Amino acid sequence: MTQSTPTLTGQDIAEAQGALRALLETMLAGTDATANEFIALRVLAVRGPYEDPAVLHDFLAAQRQLDLTPAEAAELLAGLEEAGLAEGTARAAGPARITATGTAVLARLTELTSPATRQVFGDLDPADLATAHRVLAEVAQRADQLRAEM
């Protein structure tokens, strides 16, 4: 019997994403932050500021792994703003950015999640991680393009 070459499928990607999401939720369970709040703060810190807050709203609502409707994305951002973690996040406000308090909270949450992140990714070959990043970015781009064409 010959051994077949392993292939990467959407199911593999979904299972990995689900496992990582469950791990994140477990790590944040003892905090006052949800996984979506943590992710939104990371988006603001890494991709922001957003001169047009509507772009941020649309980005979060388009992230299927967050499972947010546009109204829920707006509610999430309003909650971050109400807590003083973000500012300018209303669709007509702007620019949308993380605040100093939000940066401090994100740093605390990142410190909390970092040990598990290191355990999951730490001993993987950096070249393999770079390849995986490139492949997954390409898969996402192709899927978005195909969906737009449909």
PDB file of C-alpha atoms in Angstrom:
ATOM      1  CA  MET A   1       0.000   0.000   0.000  1.00  0.00           C
ATOM      2  CA  THR A   2       1.377   3.395  -0.966  1.00  0.00           C
ATOM      3  CA  GLN A   3       1.190   6.355   1.334  1.00  0.00           C
ATOM      4  CA  SER A   4      -0.577   9.388  -0.093  1.00  0.00           C
ATOM      5  CA  THR A   5       0.857  12.868   0.215  1.00  0.00           C
ATOM      6  CA  PRO A   6      -0.968  14.860   2.883  1.00  0.00           C
ATOM      7  CA  THR A   7      -3.026  17.754   1.565  1.00  0.00           C
ATOM      8  CA  LEU A   8      -4.189  20.915   3.217  1.00  0.00           C
ATOM      9  CA  THR A   9      -7.950  21.298   3.177  1.00  0.00           C
ATOM     10  CA  GLY A  10     -10.452  23.834   4.389  1.00  0.00           C
ATOM     11  CA  GLN A  11     -11.374  21.346   7.109  1.00  0.00           C
ATOM     12  CA  ASP A  12      -7.764  21.339   8.369  1.00  0.00           C
ATOM     13  CA  ILE A  13      -7.757  25.138   8.494  1.00  0.00           C
ATOM     14  CA  ALA A  14     -11.143  25.246  10.249  1.00  0.00           C
ATOM     15  CA  GLU A  15     -10.080  22.681  12.848  1.00  0.00           C
ATOM     16  CA  ALA A  16      -6.865  24.579  13.597  1.00  0.00           C
ATOM     17  CA  GLN A  17      -8.769  27.854  13.881  1.00  0.00           C
ATOM     18  CA  GLY A  18     -11.360  26.244  16.144  1.00  0.00           C
ATOM     19  CA  ALA A  19      -8.694  24.753  18.410  1.00  0.00           C
ATOM     20  CA  LEU A  20      -6.859  28.070  18.663  1.00  0.00           C
ATOM     21  CA  ARG A  21     -10.108  29.950  19.339  1.00  0.00           C
ATOM     22  CA  ALA A  22     -11.036  27.503  22.113  1.00  0.00           C
ATOM     23  CA  LEU A  23      -7.568  27.902  23.642  1.00  0.00           C
ATOM     24  CA  LEU A  24      -7.865  31.706  23.524  1.00  0.00           C
ATOM     25  CA  GLU A  25     -11.297  31.599  25.160  1.00  0.00           C
ATOM     26  CA  THR A  26      -9.948  29.299  27.891  1.00  0.00           C
ATOM     27  CA  MET A  27      -7.007  31.620  28.579  1.00  0.00           C
ATOM     28  CA  LEU A  28      -9.263  34.679  28.783  1.00  0.00           C
ATOM     29  CA  ALA A  29     -11.927  32.977  30.919  1.00  0.00           C
ATOM     30  CA  GLY A  30     -10.586  34.456  34.159  1.00  0.00           C
ATOM     31  CA  THR A  31     -10.427  38.000  32.777  1.00  0.00           C
ATOM     32  CA  ASP A  32     -13.101  40.541  32.007  1.00  0.00           C
ATOM     33  CA  ALA A  33     -12.243  40.400  28.277  1.00  0.00           C
ATOM     34  CA  THR A  34     -13.847  38.273  25.599  1.00  0.00           C
ATOM     35  CA  ALA A  35     -11.902  36.729  22.743  1.00  0.00           C
ATOM     36  CA  ASN A  36     -13.526  39.163  20.303  1.00  0.00           C
ATOM     37  CA  GLU A  37     -12.569  42.140  22.474  1.00  0.00           C
ATOM     38  CA  PHE A  38      -8.974  40.899  22.617  1.00  0.00           C
ATOM     39  CA  ILE A  39      -8.909  40.435  18.849  1.00  0.00           C
ATOM     40  CA  ALA A  40     -10.473  43.858  18.211  1.00  0.00           C
ATOM     41  CA  LEU A  41      -7.859  45.502  20.452  1.00  0.00           C
ATOM     42  CA  ARG A  42      -5.103  43.679  18.528  1.00  0.00           C
ATOM     43  CA  VAL A  43      -6.617  44.841  15.239  1.00  0.00           C
ATOM     44  CA  LEU A  44      -6.655  48.436  16.476  1.00  0.00           C
ATOM     45  CA  ALA A  45      -3.087  48.170  17.764  1.00  0.00           C
ATOM     46  CA  VAL A  46      -1.578  46.383  14.757  1.00  0.00           C
ATOM     47  CA  ARG A  47      -3.653  47.680  11.830  1.00  0.00           C
ATOM     48  CA  GLY A  48      -4.849  50.994  13.212  1.00  0.00           C
ATOM     49  CA  PRO A  49      -5.516  53.766  13.529  1.00  0.00           C
ATOM     50  CA  TYR A  50      -8.399  53.779  11.062  1.00  0.00           C
ATOM     51  CA  GLU A  51      -9.030  57.212   9.580  1.00  0.00           C
ATOM     52  CA  ASP A  52     -12.455  55.949   8.487  1.00  0.00           C
ATOM     53  CA  PRO A  53     -14.055  53.942  11.304  1.00  0.00           C
ATOM     54  CA  ALA A  54     -16.481  52.390   8.811  1.00  0.00           C
ATOM     55  CA  VAL A  55     -13.507  50.480   7.359  1.00  0.00           C
ATOM     56  CA  LEU A  56     -12.825  49.029  10.817  1.00  0.00           C
ATOM     57  CA  HIS A  57     -16.494  48.087  11.266  1.00  0.00           C
ATOM     58  CA  ASP A  58     -16.558  46.406   7.865  1.00  0.00           C
ATOM     59  CA  PHE A  59     -13.270  44.601   8.513  1.00  0.00           C
ATOM     60  CA  LEU A  60     -14.471  43.122  11.821  1.00  0.00           C
ATOM     61  CA  ALA A  61     -17.860  42.110  10.394  1.00  0.00           C
ATOM     62  CA  ALA A  62     -16.111  40.431   7.449  1.00  0.00           C
ATOM     63  CA  GLN A  63     -13.940  38.279   9.718  1.00  0.00           C
ATOM     64  CA  ARG A  64     -16.009  35.093   9.708  1.00  0.00           C
ATOM     65  CA  GLN A  65     -14.086  33.640  12.637  1.00  0.00           C
ATOM     66  CA  LEU A  66     -15.464  36.448  14.826  1.00  0.00           C
ATOM     67  CA  ASP A  67     -19.046  35.590  13.833  1.00  0.00           C
ATOM     68  CA  LEU A  68     -20.177  39.221  14.066  1.00  0.00           C
ATOM     69  CA  THR A  69     -22.948  40.946  12.189  1.00  0.00           C
ATOM     70  CA  PRO A  70     -22.310  44.600  11.312  1.00  0.00           C
ATOM     71  CA  ALA A  71     -24.503  45.596  14.266  1.00  0.00           C
ATOM     72  CA  GLU A  72     -22.555  43.288  16.604  1.00  0.00           C
ATOM     73  CA  ALA A  73     -19.248  44.705  15.342  1.00  0.00           C
ATOM     74  CA  ALA A  74     -20.543  48.202  16.114  1.00  0.00           C
ATOM     75  CA  GLU A  75     -21.667  47.032  19.570  1.00  0.00           C
ATOM     76  CA  LEU A  76     -18.262  45.463  20.246  1.00  0.00           C
ATOM     77  CA  LEU A  77     -16.460  48.681  19.297  1.00  0.00           C
ATOM     78  CA  ALA A  78     -18.901  50.821  21.287  1.00  0.00           C
ATOM     79  CA  GLY A  79     -18.206  48.642  24.318  1.00  0.00           C
ATOM     80  CA  LEU A  80     -14.451  49.095  23.907  1.00  0.00           C
ATOM     81  CA  GLU A  81     -14.952  52.832  23.605  1.00  0.00           C
ATOM     82  CA  GLU A  82     -17.270  52.954  26.636  1.00  0.00           C
ATOM     83  CA  ALA A  83     -14.608  51.103  28.653  1.00  0.00           C
ATOM     84  CA  GLY A  84     -12.002  53.672  27.570  1.00  0.00           C
ATOM     85  CA  LEU A  85     -10.019  51.119  25.567  1.00  0.00           C
ATOM     86  CA  ALA A  86     -10.653  52.691  22.154  1.00  0.00           C
ATOM     87  CA  GLU A  87     -11.795  56.013  20.754  1.00  0.00           C
ATOM     88  CA  GLY A  88     -13.366  57.298  17.565  1.00  0.00           C
ATOM     89  CA  THR A  89     -14.942  53.937  16.752  1.00  0.00           C
ATOM     90  CA  ALA A  90     -18.439  55.161  15.887  1.00  0.00           C
ATOM     91  CA  ARG A  91     -18.985  54.942  12.124  1.00  0.00           C
ATOM     92  CA  ALA A  92     -19.133  58.727  11.759  1.00  0.00           C
ATOM     93  CA  ALA A  93     -16.400  59.472  14.298  1.00  0.00           C
ATOM     94  CA  GLY A  94     -12.751  58.904  13.742  1.00  0.00           C
ATOM     95  CA  PRO A  95      -9.990  58.251  13.563  1.00  0.00           C
ATOM     96  CA  ALA A  96     -10.594  54.960  15.362  1.00  0.00           C
ATOM     97  CA  ARG A  97      -7.668  54.024  17.564  1.00  0.00           C
ATOM     98  CA  ILE A  98      -6.673  52.150  20.669  1.00  0.00           C
ATOM     99  CA  THR A  99      -6.191  54.344  23.754  1.00  0.00           C
ATOM    100  CA  ALA A 100      -3.324  54.255  26.240  1.00  0.00           C
ATOM    101  CA  THR A 101      -5.615  52.318  28.589  1.00  0.00           C
ATOM    102  CA  GLY A 102      -6.471  49.917  25.779  1.00  0.00           C
ATOM    103  CA  THR A 103      -2.780  49.450  25.032  1.00  0.00           C
ATOM    104  CA  ALA A 104      -2.138  48.610  28.694  1.00  0.00           C
ATOM    105  CA  VAL A 105      -5.039  46.136  28.783  1.00  0.00           C
ATOM    106  CA  LEU A 106      -3.862  44.546  25.536  1.00  0.00           C
ATOM    107  CA  ALA A 107      -0.341  44.222  26.968  1.00  0.00           C
ATOM    108  CA  ARG A 108      -1.720  42.498  30.079  1.00  0.00           C
ATOM    109  CA  LEU A 109      -3.856  40.115  27.999  1.00  0.00           C
ATOM    110  CA  THR A 110      -0.963  39.417  25.640  1.00  0.00           C
ATOM    111  CA  GLU A 111       1.253  38.606  28.608  1.00  0.00           C
ATOM    112  CA  LEU A 112      -1.431  36.210  29.829  1.00  0.00           C
ATOM    113  CA  THR A 113      -1.776  34.462  26.461  1.00  0.00           C
ATOM    114  CA  SER A 114       1.898  34.458  25.465  1.00  0.00           C
ATOM    115  CA  PRO A 115       2.971  31.292  27.339  1.00  0.00           C
ATOM    116  CA  ALA A 116       0.382  29.181  25.505  1.00  0.00           C
ATOM    117  CA  THR A 117       1.200  30.890  22.220  1.00  0.00           C
ATOM    118  CA  ARG A 118       4.851  29.971  22.736  1.00  0.00           C
ATOM    119  CA  GLN A 119       3.851  26.376  23.528  1.00  0.00           C
ATOM    120  CA  VAL A 120       1.754  26.099  20.375  1.00  0.00           C
ATOM    121  CA  PHE A 121       4.163  27.795  17.967  1.00  0.00           C
ATOM    122  CA  GLY A 122       7.511  27.900  19.785  1.00  0.00           C
ATOM    123  CA  ASP A 123       9.189  24.757  18.517  1.00  0.00           C
ATOM    124  CA  LEU A 124       7.872  24.990  14.964  1.00  0.00           C
ATOM    125  CA  ASP A 125      10.533  25.774  12.403  1.00  0.00           C
ATOM    126  CA  PRO A 126      10.453  29.515  11.578  1.00  0.00           C
ATOM    127  CA  ALA A 127      10.683  28.677   7.866  1.00  0.00           C
ATOM    128  CA  ASP A 128       7.632  26.422   8.227  1.00  0.00           C
ATOM    129  CA  LEU A 129       5.740  29.203  10.000  1.00  0.00           C
ATOM    130  CA  ALA A 130       6.679  31.654   7.241  1.00  0.00           C
ATOM    131  CA  THR A 131       5.481  29.161   4.619  1.00  0.00           C
ATOM    132  CA  ALA A 132       2.248  28.525   6.519  1.00  0.00           C
ATOM    133  CA  HIS A 133       1.652  32.283   6.809  1.00  0.00           C
ATOM    134  CA  ARG A 134       2.211  32.792   3.098  1.00  0.00           C
ATOM    135  CA  VAL A 135       0.029  29.813   2.128  1.00  0.00           C
ATOM    136  CA  LEU A 136      -2.828  30.789   4.441  1.00  0.00           C
ATOM    137  CA  ALA A 137      -2.746  34.396   3.215  1.00  0.00           C
ATOM    138  CA  GLU A 138      -2.922  33.125  -0.354  1.00  0.00           C
ATOM    139  CA  VAL A 139      -5.777  30.727   0.487  1.00  0.00           C
ATOM    140  CA  ALA A 140      -7.729  33.587   2.104  1.00  0.00           C
ATOM    141  CA  GLN A 141      -7.104  35.885  -0.869  1.00  0.00           C
ATOM    142  CA  ARG A 142      -8.167  33.228  -3.365  1.00  0.00           C
ATOM    143  CA  ALA A 143     -11.298  32.353  -1.389  1.00  0.00           C
ATOM    144  CA  ASP A 144     -12.269  36.040  -1.130  1.00  0.00           C
ATOM    145  CA  GLN A 145     -11.683  36.514  -4.870  1.00  0.00           C
ATOM    146  CA  LEU A 146     -13.718  33.431  -5.780  1.00  0.00           C
ATOM    147  CA  ARG A 147     -16.552  34.492  -3.471  1.00  0.00           C
ATOM    148  CA  ALA A 148     -16.579  37.951  -5.065  1.00  0.00           C
ATOM    149  CA  GLU A 149     -16.785  36.391  -8.509  1.00  0.00           C
ATOM    150  CA  MET A 150     -19.788  34.297  -7.487  1.00  0.00           C
TER     151      MET A 150
END
